[in-house]
Short mmCIF file of C-alpha atoms and ligand atoms in Angstrom, two decimals:
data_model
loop_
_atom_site.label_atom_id
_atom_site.label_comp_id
_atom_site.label_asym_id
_atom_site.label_seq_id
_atom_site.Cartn_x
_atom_site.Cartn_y
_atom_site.Cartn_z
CA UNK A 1 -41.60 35.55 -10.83
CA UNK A 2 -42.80 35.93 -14.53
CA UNK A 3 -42.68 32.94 -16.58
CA UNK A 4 -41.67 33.30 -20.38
CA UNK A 5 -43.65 30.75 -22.80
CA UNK A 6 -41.86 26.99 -23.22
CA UNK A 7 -42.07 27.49 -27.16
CA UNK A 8 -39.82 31.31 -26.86
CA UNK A 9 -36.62 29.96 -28.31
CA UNK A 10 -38.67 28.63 -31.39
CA UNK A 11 -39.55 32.31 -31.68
CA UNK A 12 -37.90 34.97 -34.27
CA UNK A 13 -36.23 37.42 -33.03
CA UNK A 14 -38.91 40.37 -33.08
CA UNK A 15 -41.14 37.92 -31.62
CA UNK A 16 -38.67 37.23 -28.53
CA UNK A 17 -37.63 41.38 -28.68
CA UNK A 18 -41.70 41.56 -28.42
CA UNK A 19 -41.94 39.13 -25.45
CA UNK A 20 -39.03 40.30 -23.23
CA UNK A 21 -40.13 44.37 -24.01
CA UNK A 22 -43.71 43.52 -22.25
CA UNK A 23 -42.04 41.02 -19.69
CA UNK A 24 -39.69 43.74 -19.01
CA UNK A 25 -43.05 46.41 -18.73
CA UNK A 26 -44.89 44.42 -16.19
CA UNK A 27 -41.68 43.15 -14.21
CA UNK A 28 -41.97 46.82 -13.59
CA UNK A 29 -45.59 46.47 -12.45
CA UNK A 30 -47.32 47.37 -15.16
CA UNK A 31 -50.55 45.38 -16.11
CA UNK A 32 -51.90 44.86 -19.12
CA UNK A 33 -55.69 44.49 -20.32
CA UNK A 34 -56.31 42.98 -23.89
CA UNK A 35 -58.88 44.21 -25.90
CA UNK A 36 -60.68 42.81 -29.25
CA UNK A 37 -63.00 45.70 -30.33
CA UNK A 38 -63.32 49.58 -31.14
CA UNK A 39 -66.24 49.60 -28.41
CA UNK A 40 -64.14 48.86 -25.83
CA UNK A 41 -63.73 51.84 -23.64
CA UNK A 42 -60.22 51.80 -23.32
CA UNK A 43 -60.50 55.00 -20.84
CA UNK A 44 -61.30 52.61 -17.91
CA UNK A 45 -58.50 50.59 -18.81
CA UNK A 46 -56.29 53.51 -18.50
CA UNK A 47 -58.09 54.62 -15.59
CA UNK A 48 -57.61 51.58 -13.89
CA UNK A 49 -53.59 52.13 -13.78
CA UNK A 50 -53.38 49.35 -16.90
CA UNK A 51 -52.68 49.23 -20.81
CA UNK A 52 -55.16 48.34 -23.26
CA UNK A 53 -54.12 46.25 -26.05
CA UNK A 54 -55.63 45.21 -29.01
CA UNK A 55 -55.41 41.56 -29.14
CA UNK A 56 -56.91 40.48 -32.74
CA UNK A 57 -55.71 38.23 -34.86
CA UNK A 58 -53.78 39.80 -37.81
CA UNK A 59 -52.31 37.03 -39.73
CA UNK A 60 -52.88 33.29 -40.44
CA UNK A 61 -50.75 32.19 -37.18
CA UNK A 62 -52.86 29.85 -34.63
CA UNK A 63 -55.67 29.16 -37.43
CA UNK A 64 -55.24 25.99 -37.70
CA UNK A 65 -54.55 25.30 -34.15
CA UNK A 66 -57.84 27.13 -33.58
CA UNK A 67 -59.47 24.80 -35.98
CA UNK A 68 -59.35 22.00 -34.23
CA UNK A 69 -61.62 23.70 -31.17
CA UNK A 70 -63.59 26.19 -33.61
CA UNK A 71 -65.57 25.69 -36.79
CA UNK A 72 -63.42 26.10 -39.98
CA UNK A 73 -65.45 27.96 -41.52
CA UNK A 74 -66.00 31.36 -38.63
CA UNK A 75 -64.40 33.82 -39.55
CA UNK A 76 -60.78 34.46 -39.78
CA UNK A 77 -60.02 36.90 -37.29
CA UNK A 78 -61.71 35.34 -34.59
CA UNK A 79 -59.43 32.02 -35.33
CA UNK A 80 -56.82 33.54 -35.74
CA UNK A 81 -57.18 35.73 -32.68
CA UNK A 82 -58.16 32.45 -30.29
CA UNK A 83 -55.39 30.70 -32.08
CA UNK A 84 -52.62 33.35 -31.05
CA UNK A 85 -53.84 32.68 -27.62
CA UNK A 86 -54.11 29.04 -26.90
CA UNK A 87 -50.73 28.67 -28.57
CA UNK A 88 -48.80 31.27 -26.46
CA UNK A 89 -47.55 33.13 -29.92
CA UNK A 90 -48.96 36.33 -28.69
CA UNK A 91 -46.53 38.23 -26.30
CA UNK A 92 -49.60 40.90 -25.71
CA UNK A 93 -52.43 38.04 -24.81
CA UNK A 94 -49.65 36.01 -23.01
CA UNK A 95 -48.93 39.02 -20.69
CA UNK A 96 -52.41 39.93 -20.76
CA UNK A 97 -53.67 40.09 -16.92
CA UNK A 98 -57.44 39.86 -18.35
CA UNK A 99 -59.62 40.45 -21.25
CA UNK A 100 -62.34 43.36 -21.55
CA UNK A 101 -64.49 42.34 -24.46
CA UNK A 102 -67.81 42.70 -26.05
CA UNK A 103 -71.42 40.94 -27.13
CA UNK A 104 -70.49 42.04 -30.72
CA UNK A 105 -70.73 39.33 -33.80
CA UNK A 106 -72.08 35.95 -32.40
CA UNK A 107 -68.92 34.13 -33.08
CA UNK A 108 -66.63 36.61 -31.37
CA UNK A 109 -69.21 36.49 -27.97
CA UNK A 110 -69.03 32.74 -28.28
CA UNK A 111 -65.21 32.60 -28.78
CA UNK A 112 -65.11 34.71 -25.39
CA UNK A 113 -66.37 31.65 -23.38
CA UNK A 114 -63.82 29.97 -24.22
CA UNK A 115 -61.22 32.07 -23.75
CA UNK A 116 -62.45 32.64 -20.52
CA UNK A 117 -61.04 29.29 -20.07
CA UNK A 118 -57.62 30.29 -20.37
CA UNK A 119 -57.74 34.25 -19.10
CA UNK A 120 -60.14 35.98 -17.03
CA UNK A 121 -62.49 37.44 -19.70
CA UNK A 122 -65.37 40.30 -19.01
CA UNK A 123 -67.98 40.16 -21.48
CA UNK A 124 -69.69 43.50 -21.49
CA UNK A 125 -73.48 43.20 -23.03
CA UNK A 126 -73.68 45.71 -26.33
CA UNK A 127 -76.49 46.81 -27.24
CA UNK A 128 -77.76 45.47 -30.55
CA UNK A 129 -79.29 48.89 -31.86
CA UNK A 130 -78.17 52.36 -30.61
CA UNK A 131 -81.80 53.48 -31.55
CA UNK A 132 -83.33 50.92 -29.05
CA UNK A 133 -85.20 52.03 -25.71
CA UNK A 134 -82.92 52.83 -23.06
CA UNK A 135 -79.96 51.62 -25.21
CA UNK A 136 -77.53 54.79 -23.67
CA UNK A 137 -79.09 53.43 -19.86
CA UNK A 138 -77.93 49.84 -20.71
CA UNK A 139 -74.62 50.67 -22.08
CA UNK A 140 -74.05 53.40 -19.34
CA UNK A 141 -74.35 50.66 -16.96
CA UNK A 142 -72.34 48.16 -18.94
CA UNK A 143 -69.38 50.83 -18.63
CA UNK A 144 -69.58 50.71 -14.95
CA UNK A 145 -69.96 47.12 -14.50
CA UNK A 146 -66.94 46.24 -16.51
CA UNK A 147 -65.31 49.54 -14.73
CA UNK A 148 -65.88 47.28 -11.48
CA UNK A 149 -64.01 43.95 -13.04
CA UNK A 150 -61.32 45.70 -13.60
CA UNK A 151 -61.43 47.42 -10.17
CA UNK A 152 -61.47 44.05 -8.21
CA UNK A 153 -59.39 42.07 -11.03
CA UNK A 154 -56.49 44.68 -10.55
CA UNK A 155 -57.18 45.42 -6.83
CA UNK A 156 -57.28 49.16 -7.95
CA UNK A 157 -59.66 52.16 -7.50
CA UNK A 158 -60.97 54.20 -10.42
CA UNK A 159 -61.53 57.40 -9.00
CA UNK A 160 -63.32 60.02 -10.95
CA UNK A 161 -60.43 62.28 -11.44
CA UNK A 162 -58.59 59.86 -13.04
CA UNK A 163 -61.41 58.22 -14.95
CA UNK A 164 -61.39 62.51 -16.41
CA UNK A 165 -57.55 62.07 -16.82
CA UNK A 166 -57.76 59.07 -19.21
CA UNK A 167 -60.81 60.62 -20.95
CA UNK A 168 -58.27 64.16 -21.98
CA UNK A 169 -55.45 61.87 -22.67
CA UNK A 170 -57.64 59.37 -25.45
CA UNK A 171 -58.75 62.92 -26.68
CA UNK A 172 -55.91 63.85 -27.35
CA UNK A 173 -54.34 60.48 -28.90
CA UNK A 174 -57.61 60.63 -31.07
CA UNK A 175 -57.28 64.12 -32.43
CA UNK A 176 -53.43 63.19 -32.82
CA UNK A 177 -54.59 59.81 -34.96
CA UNK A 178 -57.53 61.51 -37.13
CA UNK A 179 -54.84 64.62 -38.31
CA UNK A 180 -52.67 61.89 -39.44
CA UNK A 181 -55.33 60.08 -41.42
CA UNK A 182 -55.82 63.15 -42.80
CA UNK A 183 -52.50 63.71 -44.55
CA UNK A 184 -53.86 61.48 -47.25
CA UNK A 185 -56.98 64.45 -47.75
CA UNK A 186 -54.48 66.22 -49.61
CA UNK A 187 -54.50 65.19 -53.74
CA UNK A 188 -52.59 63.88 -54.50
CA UNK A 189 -51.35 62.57 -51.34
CA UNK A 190 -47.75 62.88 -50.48
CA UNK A 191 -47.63 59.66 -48.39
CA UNK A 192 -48.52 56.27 -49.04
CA UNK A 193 -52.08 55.01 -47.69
CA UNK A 194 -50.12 51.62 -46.58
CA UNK A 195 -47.43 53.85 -44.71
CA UNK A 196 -49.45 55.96 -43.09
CA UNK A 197 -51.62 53.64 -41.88
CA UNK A 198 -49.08 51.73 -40.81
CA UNK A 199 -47.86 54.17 -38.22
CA UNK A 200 -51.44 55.03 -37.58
CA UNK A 201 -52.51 51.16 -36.69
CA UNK A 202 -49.09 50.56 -34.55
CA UNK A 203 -49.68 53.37 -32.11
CA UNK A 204 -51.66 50.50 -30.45
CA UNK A 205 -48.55 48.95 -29.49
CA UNK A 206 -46.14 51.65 -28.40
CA UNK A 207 -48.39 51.66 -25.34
CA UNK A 208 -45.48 52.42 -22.91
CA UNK A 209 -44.45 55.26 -24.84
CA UNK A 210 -44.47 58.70 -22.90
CA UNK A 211 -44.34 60.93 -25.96
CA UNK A 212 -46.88 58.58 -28.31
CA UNK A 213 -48.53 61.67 -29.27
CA UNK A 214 -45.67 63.85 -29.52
CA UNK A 215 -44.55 61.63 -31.84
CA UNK A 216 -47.38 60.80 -33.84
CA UNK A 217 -47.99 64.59 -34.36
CA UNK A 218 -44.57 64.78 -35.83
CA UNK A 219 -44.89 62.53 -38.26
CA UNK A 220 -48.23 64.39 -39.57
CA UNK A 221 -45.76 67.54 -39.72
CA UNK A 222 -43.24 64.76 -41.79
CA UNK A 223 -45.59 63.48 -43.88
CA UNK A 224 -47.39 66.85 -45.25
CA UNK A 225 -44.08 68.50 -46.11
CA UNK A 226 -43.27 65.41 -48.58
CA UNK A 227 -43.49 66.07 -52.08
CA UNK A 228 -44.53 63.27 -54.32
CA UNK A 229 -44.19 63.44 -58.08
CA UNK A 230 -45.31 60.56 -59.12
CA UNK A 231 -49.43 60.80 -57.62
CA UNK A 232 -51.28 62.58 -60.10
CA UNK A 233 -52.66 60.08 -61.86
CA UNK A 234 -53.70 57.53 -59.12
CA UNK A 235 -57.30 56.90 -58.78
CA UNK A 236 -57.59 57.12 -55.08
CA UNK A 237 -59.59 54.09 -52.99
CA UNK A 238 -61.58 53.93 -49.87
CA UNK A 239 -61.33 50.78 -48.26
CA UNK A 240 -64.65 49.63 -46.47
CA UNK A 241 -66.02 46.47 -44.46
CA UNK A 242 -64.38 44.33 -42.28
CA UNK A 243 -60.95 44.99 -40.51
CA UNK A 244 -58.17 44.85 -42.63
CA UNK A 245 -55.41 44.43 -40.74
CA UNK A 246 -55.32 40.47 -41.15
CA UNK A 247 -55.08 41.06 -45.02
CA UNK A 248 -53.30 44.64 -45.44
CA UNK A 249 -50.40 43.11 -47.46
CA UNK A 250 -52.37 40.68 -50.01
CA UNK A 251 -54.89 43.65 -50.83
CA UNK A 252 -53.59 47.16 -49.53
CA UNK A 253 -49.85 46.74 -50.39
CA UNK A 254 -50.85 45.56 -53.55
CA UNK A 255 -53.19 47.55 -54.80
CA UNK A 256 -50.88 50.58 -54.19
CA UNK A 257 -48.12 48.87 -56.24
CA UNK A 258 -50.54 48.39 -58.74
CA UNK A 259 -50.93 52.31 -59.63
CA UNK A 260 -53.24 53.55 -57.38
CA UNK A 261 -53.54 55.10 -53.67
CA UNK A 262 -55.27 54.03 -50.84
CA UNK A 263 -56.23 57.58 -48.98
CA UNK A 264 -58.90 56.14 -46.83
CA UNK A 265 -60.80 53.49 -44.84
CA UNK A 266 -64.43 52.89 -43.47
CA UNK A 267 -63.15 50.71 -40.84
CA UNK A 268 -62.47 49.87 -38.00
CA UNK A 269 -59.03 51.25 -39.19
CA UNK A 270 -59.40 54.75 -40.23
CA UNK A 271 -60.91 58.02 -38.92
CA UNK A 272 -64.36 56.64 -38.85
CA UNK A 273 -63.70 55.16 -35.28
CA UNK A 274 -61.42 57.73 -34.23
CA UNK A 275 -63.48 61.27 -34.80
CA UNK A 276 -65.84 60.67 -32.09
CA UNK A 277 -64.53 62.48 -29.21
CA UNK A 278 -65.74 62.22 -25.15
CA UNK A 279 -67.50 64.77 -23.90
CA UNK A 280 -64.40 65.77 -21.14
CA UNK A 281 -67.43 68.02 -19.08
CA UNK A 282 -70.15 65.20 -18.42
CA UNK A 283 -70.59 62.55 -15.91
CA UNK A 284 -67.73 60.10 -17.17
CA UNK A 285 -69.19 56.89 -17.36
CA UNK A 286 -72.35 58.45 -19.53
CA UNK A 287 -69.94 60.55 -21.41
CA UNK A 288 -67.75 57.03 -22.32
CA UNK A 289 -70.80 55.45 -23.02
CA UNK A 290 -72.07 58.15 -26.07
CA UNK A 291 -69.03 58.39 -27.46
CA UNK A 292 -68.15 54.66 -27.71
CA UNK A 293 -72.17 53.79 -28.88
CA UNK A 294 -71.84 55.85 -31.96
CA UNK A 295 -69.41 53.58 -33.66
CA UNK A 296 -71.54 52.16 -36.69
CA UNK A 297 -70.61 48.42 -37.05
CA UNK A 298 -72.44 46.29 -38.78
CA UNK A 299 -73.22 44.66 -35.85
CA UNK A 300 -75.78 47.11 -34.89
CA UNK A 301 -78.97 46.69 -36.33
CA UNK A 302 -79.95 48.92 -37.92
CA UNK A 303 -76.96 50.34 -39.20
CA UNK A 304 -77.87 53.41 -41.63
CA UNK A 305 -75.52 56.18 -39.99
CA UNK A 306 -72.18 53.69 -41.24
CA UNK A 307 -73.78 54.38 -44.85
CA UNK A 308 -73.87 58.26 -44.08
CA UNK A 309 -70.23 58.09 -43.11
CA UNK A 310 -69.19 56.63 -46.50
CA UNK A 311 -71.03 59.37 -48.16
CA UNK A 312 -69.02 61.32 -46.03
CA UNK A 313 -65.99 59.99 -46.24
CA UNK A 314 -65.57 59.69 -50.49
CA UNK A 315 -66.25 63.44 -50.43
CA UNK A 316 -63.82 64.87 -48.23
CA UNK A 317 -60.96 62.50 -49.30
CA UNK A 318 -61.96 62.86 -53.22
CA UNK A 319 -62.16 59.25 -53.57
CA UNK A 320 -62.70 57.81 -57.26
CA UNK A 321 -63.78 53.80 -56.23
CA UNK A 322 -64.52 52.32 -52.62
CA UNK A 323 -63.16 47.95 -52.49
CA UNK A 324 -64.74 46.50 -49.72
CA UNK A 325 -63.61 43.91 -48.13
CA UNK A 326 -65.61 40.72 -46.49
CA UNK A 327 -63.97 38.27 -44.54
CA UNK A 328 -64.90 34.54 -44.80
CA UNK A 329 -67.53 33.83 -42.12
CA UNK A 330 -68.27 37.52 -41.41
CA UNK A 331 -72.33 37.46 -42.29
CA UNK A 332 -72.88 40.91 -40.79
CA UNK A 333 -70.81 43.04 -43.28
CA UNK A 334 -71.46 40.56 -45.96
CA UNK A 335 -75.34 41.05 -45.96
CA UNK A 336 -74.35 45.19 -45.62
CA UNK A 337 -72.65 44.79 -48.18
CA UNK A 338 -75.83 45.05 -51.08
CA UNK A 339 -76.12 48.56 -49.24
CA UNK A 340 -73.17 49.58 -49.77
CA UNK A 341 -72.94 48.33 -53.63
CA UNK A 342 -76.16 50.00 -54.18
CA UNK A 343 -75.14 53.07 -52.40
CA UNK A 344 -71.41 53.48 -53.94
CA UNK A 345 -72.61 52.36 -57.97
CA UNK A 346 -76.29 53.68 -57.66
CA UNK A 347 -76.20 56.71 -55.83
CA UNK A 348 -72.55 58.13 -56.36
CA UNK A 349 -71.68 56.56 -59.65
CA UNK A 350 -68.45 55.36 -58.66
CA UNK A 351 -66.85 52.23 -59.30
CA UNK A 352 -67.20 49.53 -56.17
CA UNK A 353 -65.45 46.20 -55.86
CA UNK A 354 -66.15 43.67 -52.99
CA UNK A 355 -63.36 41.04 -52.42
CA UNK A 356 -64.21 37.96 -49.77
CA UNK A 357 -61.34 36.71 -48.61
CA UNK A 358 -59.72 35.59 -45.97
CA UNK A 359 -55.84 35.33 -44.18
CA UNK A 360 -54.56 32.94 -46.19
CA UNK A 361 -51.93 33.61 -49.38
CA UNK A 362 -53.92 31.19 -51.76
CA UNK A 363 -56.30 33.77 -53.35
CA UNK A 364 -53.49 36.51 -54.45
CA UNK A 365 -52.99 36.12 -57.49
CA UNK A 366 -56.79 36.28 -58.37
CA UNK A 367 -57.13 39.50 -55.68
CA UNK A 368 -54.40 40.81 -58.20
CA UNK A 369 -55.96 40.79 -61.19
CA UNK A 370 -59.53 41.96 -59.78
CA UNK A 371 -57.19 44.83 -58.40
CA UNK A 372 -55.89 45.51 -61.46
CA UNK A 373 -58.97 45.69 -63.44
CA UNK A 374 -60.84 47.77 -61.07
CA UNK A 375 -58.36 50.25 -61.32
CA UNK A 376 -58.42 50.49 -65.17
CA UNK A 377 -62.08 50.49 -64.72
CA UNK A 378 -61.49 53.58 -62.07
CA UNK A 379 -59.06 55.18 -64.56
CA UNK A 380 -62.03 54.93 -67.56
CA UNK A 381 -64.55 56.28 -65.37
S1 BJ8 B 401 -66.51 47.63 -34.05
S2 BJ8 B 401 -65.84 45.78 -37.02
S3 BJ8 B 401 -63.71 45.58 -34.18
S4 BJ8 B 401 -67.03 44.15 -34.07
S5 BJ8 B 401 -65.07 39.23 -35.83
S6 BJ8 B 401 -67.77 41.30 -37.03
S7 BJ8 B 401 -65.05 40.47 -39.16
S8 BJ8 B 401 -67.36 37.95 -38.10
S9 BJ8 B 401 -64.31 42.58 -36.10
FE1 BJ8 B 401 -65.23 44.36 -35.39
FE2 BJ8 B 401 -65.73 45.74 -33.21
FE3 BJ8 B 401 -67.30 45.97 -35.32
FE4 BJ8 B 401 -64.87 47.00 -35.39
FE5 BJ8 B 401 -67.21 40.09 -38.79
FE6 BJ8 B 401 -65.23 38.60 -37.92
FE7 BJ8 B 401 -67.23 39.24 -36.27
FE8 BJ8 B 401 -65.53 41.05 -37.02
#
């Protein structure tokens, strides 16, 4: 018999709609996997008769009950996301029947241990640098290893036909994902960056929805046959660095009420993670393994190809500035950072903001004004 959490009354109600919609899901046997990272190979997952679901920490919930275990000054997302789960707030880690996570930043691998406290937690061993000897071998292997965790943590086989099946279906939620980013291609764009990604972001969470793609391809159709008038004169923004999710609202939403459009992101969030396809003819596990170790994160070392994608990326969405955003604690994408100034004002000419920040409300009004100057300064340019 499922348990609920003691605090649930103390919940809102889309909190407690949350809770009894996933209690409901695995009442009917369905088990979940939680996730923390675009290298996760979410095709075992599905392969393995379970849901992935992203699990990180999106707001300033659990921080400072995380603080009192973790150092105050890691970064926010990994509080926040080890906060959501020691204090039950998180209907997706609460119903979570184990983790699948990764040897990415040192802070997230360390958080793991912990966490493996609470849930069972599979730590599969990136490799540091895609370039490195035997790097594909490695990560092949890692693929099948955490393959077998899930295989003996579910009591489940993961046969290769349906190991193939999950591989078309991701595909095909992939392709369904990038066309929608790609609404915002058109100039000006008839859809809001903040909307749009929006629907993008939650199709991690309509996970027992039959007709996800259906639906997501639909909306594409939606959004291109809007008309805006007002988009003309809106310098349009790529968003870079760390995920955004945990600050969409202070910086995104804002920025777009402040006159100008946000068509794009070099994220974790955006079509940077999501155009790398699996190869649906290979051997599966190798196949997984390729398409999930050319995801450039500044945790790999080195990291030039993430540089080649913002290149990329400015051109084919017509971008006129690129804000990037570093979260407190995050050293990886604060040290690329320098790169990607140089890159962005040296080489392009364009105008290039970084913001550190972090979850918390108390720097808006001085994100604000930085947002609104930048966008004059886009506007001059
Ligand atoms: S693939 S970006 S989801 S590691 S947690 S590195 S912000 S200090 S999230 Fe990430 Fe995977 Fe890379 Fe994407 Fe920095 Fe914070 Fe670490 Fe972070």
């Amino acid at each position: 018999m499922l348990s609920l959490p003691k605090n649930f009354e103390t919940f809102n109600e889309a909190r407690q709609k949350s809770f009894m919609a996933l209690y409901q899901a695995k009442e009917r046997g369905k088990k979940i996997i939680g996730t923390f990272c675009s290298y996760t190979p979410v095709e075992i997952i599905h392969a393995a008769g379970a849901i992935p679901v992203g699990l990180c920490g999106k707001s300033e919930q659990g921080i400072a009950e995380a603080e009192a275990i973790l150092p105050k000054t890691i970064c926010p997302l990994i509080k926040a996301s080890y906060g959501m789960a020691i204090t039950d707030q998180c209907p997706y880690f609460y119903f979570s029947d184990g983790i699948l996570a990764e040897t990415t930043c040192d802070g997230k691998k360390k958080m793991y241990e912990l966490m493996g406290k609470i849930k069972p937690v599979h730590v599969m061993n990136l490799p540091q640098s895609k370039d490195q000897a035997l790097a594909i071998d490695a990560w092949t292997e890692e693929v099948k290893r955490a393959a077998k965790f899930l295989e003996d943590l579910l009591h489940v086989s993961i046969t290769p036909e349906k190991l193939h099946d999950a591989i078309v279906y991701r595909n095909r939620l992939r392709r369904a994902i990038v066309d929608l980013y790609e609404v915002a291609k058109i100039k000006p764009s008839p859809v809001s960056g903040y909307e749009l990604s929006t629907v993008a972001e939650s199709a991690d969470f309509h996970f027992t929805d039959d007709d996800l793609i259906a639906k997501i391809e639909k909306t594409t159709r939606d959004f291109k046959a809007r008309t805006r008038n007002d988009g003309a004169n809106r310098p349009r923004v790529l968003i870079t660095g760390c995920p955004n999710a945990g600050v969409r609202d202070k910086i995104i939403k804002r920025l777009e009420e402040l006159g100008a459009d946000y068509v794009c992101a070099d994220t974790c969030s955006g079509p940077r993670v999501q155009k790398f396809m699996i190869d649906e003819n290979a051997d599966p596990y190798r196949a997984i393994a390729e398409r999930y170790l050319k995801i450039n994160c500044s945790v790999m070392t080195p990291n030039e190809a993430r540089f080649d994608d913002i290149k990329d990326l400015v051109k084919e969405y017509q971008v006129d500035g690129v804000i990037e955003i570093v979260l407190h604690g995050c050293h990886t994408f604060a040290v690329e950072a320098y790169t990607t100034m140089n890159i962005i004002q040296n080489e392009l000419s364009m105008p290039y903001m970084r913001l550190d920040t972090d979850f918390s409300q108390s720097d808006g009004g001085q994100i604000e004004t930085r947002l609104g100057a930048f966008i004059e300064m886009m506007i001059a340019a």
